[in-house]
Amino acid sequence: MELTDLGLDAKTTPKSAYRWEVPGKVVAVEFDFDVIDRLGAEVMRGYGAVPRRGLEVGGILLGTVKKGEKSVLHVEDFEPVPFRHTNGPSYIASDEQDRKRFEETLERWKPIPGRKLHALGFFRGHTREGISLSPEDVSLFDEYFRDDSQVVLLVKPFATRAPMAGIFFREDGEMHGESSYNEFPFRRRELGGGSAE
């Protein structure tokens, strides 16, 4: 399958990263291929942890942002934030302990002078139907990520093919969460990054 068949802009910026963007939108996201490898493995670990549906995992996306006419986020790392899953396999903060862990992680990655990386948004594995945000995702995003350049990344794992991903962000103050403008395969080979070394 060619990237053009998926409606993707298949630029790599530089060769060690994949750039996701949609013409006319104010956010673009660059992923280091190393991050795609490691984050994809994290999502697949959760997927294999529970029979049938799998366990959704999540955490904080870390990197830098260049603001201008278009905000360009460069995702260089991530930090998993485990939830206790007391209400099932979905990645939903089920109690104050989950929320406290999430808040403490965010506190470690808030923008401060001299720190290169900071929180760009959050990610989670998505083992539900389709690729869309849940009301809990929107609530989490609205509570903790108020900058319009921040994003949510959903990664949907599959047993026999590459995971698919979607990126979500605010437009005119509102979250467009029903679908991603461009879903894309979340594996370096399909994105032009060759094989992991």
Short mmCIF file of C-alpha atoms in Angstrom, two decimals:
data_model
loop_
_atom_site.label_atom_id
_atom_site.label_comp_id
_atom_site.label_asym_id
_atom_site.label_seq_id
_atom_site.Cartn_x
_atom_site.Cartn_y
_atom_site.Cartn_z
CA MET A 1 0.00 0.00 0.00
CA GLU A 2 1.38 3.39 -0.96
CA LEU A 3 1.14 6.34 1.41
CA THR A 4 -0.55 8.31 -1.33
CA ASP A 5 -3.35 5.73 -1.27
CA LEU A 6 -4.00 6.76 2.34
CA GLY A 7 -4.10 10.46 1.49
CA LEU A 8 -0.90 11.11 3.41
CA ASP A 9 1.79 13.67 2.97
CA ALA A 10 4.75 11.27 2.95
CA LYS A 11 7.50 13.80 3.66
CA THR A 12 10.27 12.87 6.02
CA THR A 13 11.91 15.71 7.89
CA PRO A 14 14.75 14.81 8.22
CA LYS A 15 15.32 11.18 7.12
CA SER A 16 15.16 10.09 10.75
CA ALA A 17 11.56 11.33 11.14
CA TYR A 18 8.11 11.10 9.58
CA ARG A 19 6.04 14.26 9.11
CA TRP A 20 2.25 14.15 9.40
CA GLU A 21 0.33 17.15 8.17
CA VAL A 22 -2.93 18.08 6.51
CA PRO A 23 -3.08 20.93 3.96
CA GLY A 24 -4.77 23.99 5.42
CA LYS A 25 -4.53 22.83 9.05
CA VAL A 26 -2.53 24.68 11.69
CA VAL A 27 -0.72 21.69 13.25
CA ALA A 28 1.93 19.35 11.81
CA VAL A 29 3.60 16.55 13.76
CA GLU A 30 7.05 15.03 13.19
CA PHE A 31 7.82 11.64 14.76
CA ASP A 32 11.36 10.35 15.17
CA PHE A 33 11.34 6.82 13.75
CA ASP A 34 12.90 5.61 17.00
CA VAL A 35 9.83 6.91 18.86
CA ILE A 36 7.53 5.13 16.40
CA ASP A 37 9.42 1.88 17.06
CA ARG A 38 9.33 2.18 20.84
CA LEU A 39 5.82 3.61 21.19
CA GLY A 40 4.45 0.99 18.78
CA ALA A 41 6.06 -1.74 20.89
CA GLU A 42 4.49 -0.24 24.03
CA VAL A 43 1.02 -0.32 22.46
CA MET A 44 1.53 -3.90 21.24
CA ARG A 45 2.66 -4.94 24.74
CA GLY A 46 -0.68 -3.77 26.10
CA TYR A 47 -2.56 -5.38 23.22
CA GLY A 48 -1.03 -8.76 24.07
CA ALA A 49 -1.59 -8.42 27.83
CA VAL A 50 -5.32 -9.28 27.83
CA PRO A 51 -7.05 -11.87 25.61
CA ARG A 52 -9.40 -10.75 22.81
CA ARG A 53 -9.56 -6.95 23.04
CA GLY A 54 -6.20 -6.18 24.64
CA LEU A 55 -5.28 -3.57 27.23
CA GLU A 56 -5.06 0.10 26.26
CA VAL A 57 -1.88 1.80 27.45
CA GLY A 58 -1.08 5.49 27.34
CA GLY A 59 1.17 8.30 28.41
CA ILE A 60 2.71 11.66 27.56
CA LEU A 61 4.22 12.68 24.20
CA LEU A 62 7.47 14.62 24.65
CA GLY A 63 9.32 16.94 22.31
CA THR A 64 9.54 20.48 21.03
CA VAL A 65 7.25 22.82 19.14
CA LYS A 66 7.96 25.59 16.64
CA LYS A 67 5.07 28.02 16.51
CA GLY A 68 4.27 30.09 13.47
CA GLU A 69 1.53 30.10 10.86
CA LYS A 70 1.61 26.34 11.45
CA SER A 71 2.69 24.80 14.77
CA VAL A 72 5.19 22.01 14.08
CA LEU A 73 5.51 19.49 16.91
CA HIS A 74 8.59 17.27 16.94
CA VAL A 75 7.93 14.13 19.01
CA GLU A 76 11.29 12.91 20.30
CA ASP A 77 10.24 10.71 23.22
CA PHE A 78 7.33 9.67 25.41
CA GLU A 79 6.69 8.57 28.97
CA PRO A 80 4.13 5.85 29.69
CA VAL A 81 1.64 6.64 32.47
CA PRO A 82 0.07 3.40 33.70
CA PHE A 83 -3.55 3.40 34.81
CA ARG A 84 -4.95 0.75 37.14
CA HIS A 85 -7.75 -0.35 34.75
CA THR A 86 -10.19 -0.98 37.59
CA ASN A 87 -13.11 -0.50 35.16
CA GLY A 88 -11.84 -2.64 32.30
CA PRO A 89 -9.21 -2.54 29.54
CA SER A 90 -9.85 1.02 28.30
CA TYR A 91 -7.28 3.73 29.10
CA ILE A 92 -9.49 5.77 31.42
CA ALA A 93 -8.41 7.36 34.71
CA SER A 94 -10.49 5.30 37.13
CA ASP A 95 -9.69 7.07 40.39
CA GLU A 96 -7.66 9.80 42.09
CA GLN A 97 -4.57 7.59 42.10
CA ASP A 98 -4.58 7.43 38.28
CA ARG A 99 -5.12 11.17 38.00
CA LYS A 100 -2.37 11.93 40.49
CA ARG A 101 0.10 9.77 38.54
CA PHE A 102 -0.87 11.55 35.31
CA GLU A 103 -0.52 15.00 36.91
CA GLU A 104 2.85 14.16 38.45
CA THR A 105 4.18 13.01 35.08
CA LEU A 106 2.95 16.18 33.41
CA GLU A 107 4.55 18.28 36.14
CA ARG A 108 7.94 16.70 35.36
CA TRP A 109 7.57 17.71 31.70
CA LYS A 110 6.15 21.22 31.88
CA PRO A 111 8.05 23.82 29.83
CA ILE A 112 10.78 25.48 31.86
CA PRO A 113 13.90 27.42 30.79
CA GLY A 114 16.79 25.15 29.97
CA ARG A 115 14.68 22.03 29.39
CA LYS A 116 14.59 20.92 25.78
CA LEU A 117 11.66 18.47 25.86
CA HIS A 118 8.22 19.13 27.27
CA ALA A 119 4.72 17.64 27.07
CA LEU A 120 3.15 17.94 23.61
CA GLY A 121 -0.02 15.99 24.41
CA PHE A 122 -0.86 12.41 25.20
CA PHE A 123 -1.10 9.08 23.44
CA ARG A 124 -3.02 5.90 24.03
CA GLY A 125 -3.50 2.52 22.45
CA HIS A 126 -6.94 2.19 20.91
CA THR A 127 -8.51 -1.27 20.97
CA ARG A 128 -12.08 -0.05 20.41
CA GLU A 129 -13.92 0.21 17.07
CA GLY A 130 -12.68 2.77 14.54
CA ILE A 131 -10.22 5.49 15.48
CA SER A 132 -11.94 8.30 17.37
CA LEU A 133 -11.68 10.07 20.70
CA SER A 134 -13.85 9.01 23.60
CA PRO A 135 -15.57 11.56 25.87
CA GLU A 136 -12.95 10.63 28.51
CA ASP A 137 -10.14 11.48 26.06
CA VAL A 138 -11.65 14.89 25.36
CA SER A 139 -12.12 15.52 29.08
CA LEU A 140 -8.50 14.55 29.84
CA PHE A 141 -7.24 16.72 26.99
CA ASP A 142 -9.35 19.72 28.00
CA GLU A 143 -8.24 19.46 31.62
CA TYR A 144 -4.49 19.05 31.11
CA PHE A 145 -3.59 20.24 27.59
CA ARG A 146 -4.86 23.75 26.98
CA ASP A 147 -2.45 24.91 24.29
CA ASP A 148 -3.92 24.73 20.78
CA SER A 149 -0.66 23.25 19.49
CA GLN A 150 -1.00 20.13 21.68
CA VAL A 151 -2.33 16.85 20.28
CA VAL A 152 -3.73 13.41 21.04
CA LEU A 153 -2.27 10.38 19.27
CA LEU A 154 -4.31 7.16 19.07
CA VAL A 155 -2.57 3.98 17.92
CA LYS A 156 -4.77 1.03 16.98
CA PRO A 157 -2.90 -2.31 17.13
CA PHE A 158 -3.58 -5.31 14.91
CA ALA A 159 -2.37 -8.88 15.25
CA THR A 160 -1.33 -9.39 11.62
CA ARG A 161 -0.59 -5.97 10.16
CA ALA A 162 0.86 -2.58 11.02
CA PRO A 163 -0.92 -0.53 13.67
CA MET A 164 -2.92 2.44 12.38
CA ALA A 165 -2.80 5.86 14.01
CA GLY A 166 -4.76 9.08 14.13
CA ILE A 167 -3.86 12.56 15.39
CA PHE A 168 -6.40 14.93 16.94
CA PHE A 169 -6.12 18.61 17.86
CA ARG A 170 -8.23 21.68 18.58
CA GLU A 171 -9.53 23.93 15.85
CA ASP A 172 -11.07 27.26 16.82
CA GLY A 173 -11.14 26.05 20.41
CA GLU A 174 -13.04 22.85 19.64
CA MET A 175 -11.76 19.27 19.53
CA HIS A 176 -12.41 17.45 16.27
CA GLY A 177 -12.59 13.95 17.75
CA GLU A 178 -14.93 11.91 15.55
CA SER A 179 -12.14 10.94 13.18
CA SER A 180 -8.58 11.86 12.28
CA TYR A 181 -8.05 13.86 9.10
CA ASN A 182 -5.46 11.32 7.97
CA GLU A 183 -5.01 7.93 9.55
CA PHE A 184 -1.56 6.48 8.90
CA PRO A 185 0.33 3.23 9.47
CA PHE A 186 2.30 3.47 12.69
CA ARG A 187 5.36 1.51 11.60
CA ARG A 188 8.61 2.94 10.29
CA ARG A 189 8.80 0.69 7.22
CA GLU A 190 5.44 1.88 5.88
CA LEU A 191 6.43 5.51 6.56
CA GLY A 192 9.68 5.43 4.59
CA GLY A 193 12.03 4.89 7.53
CA GLY A 194 13.41 1.54 6.44
CA SER A 195 13.90 -1.25 8.97
CA ALA A 196 14.74 -0.72 12.62
CA GLU A 197 18.43 -1.37 13.30
#
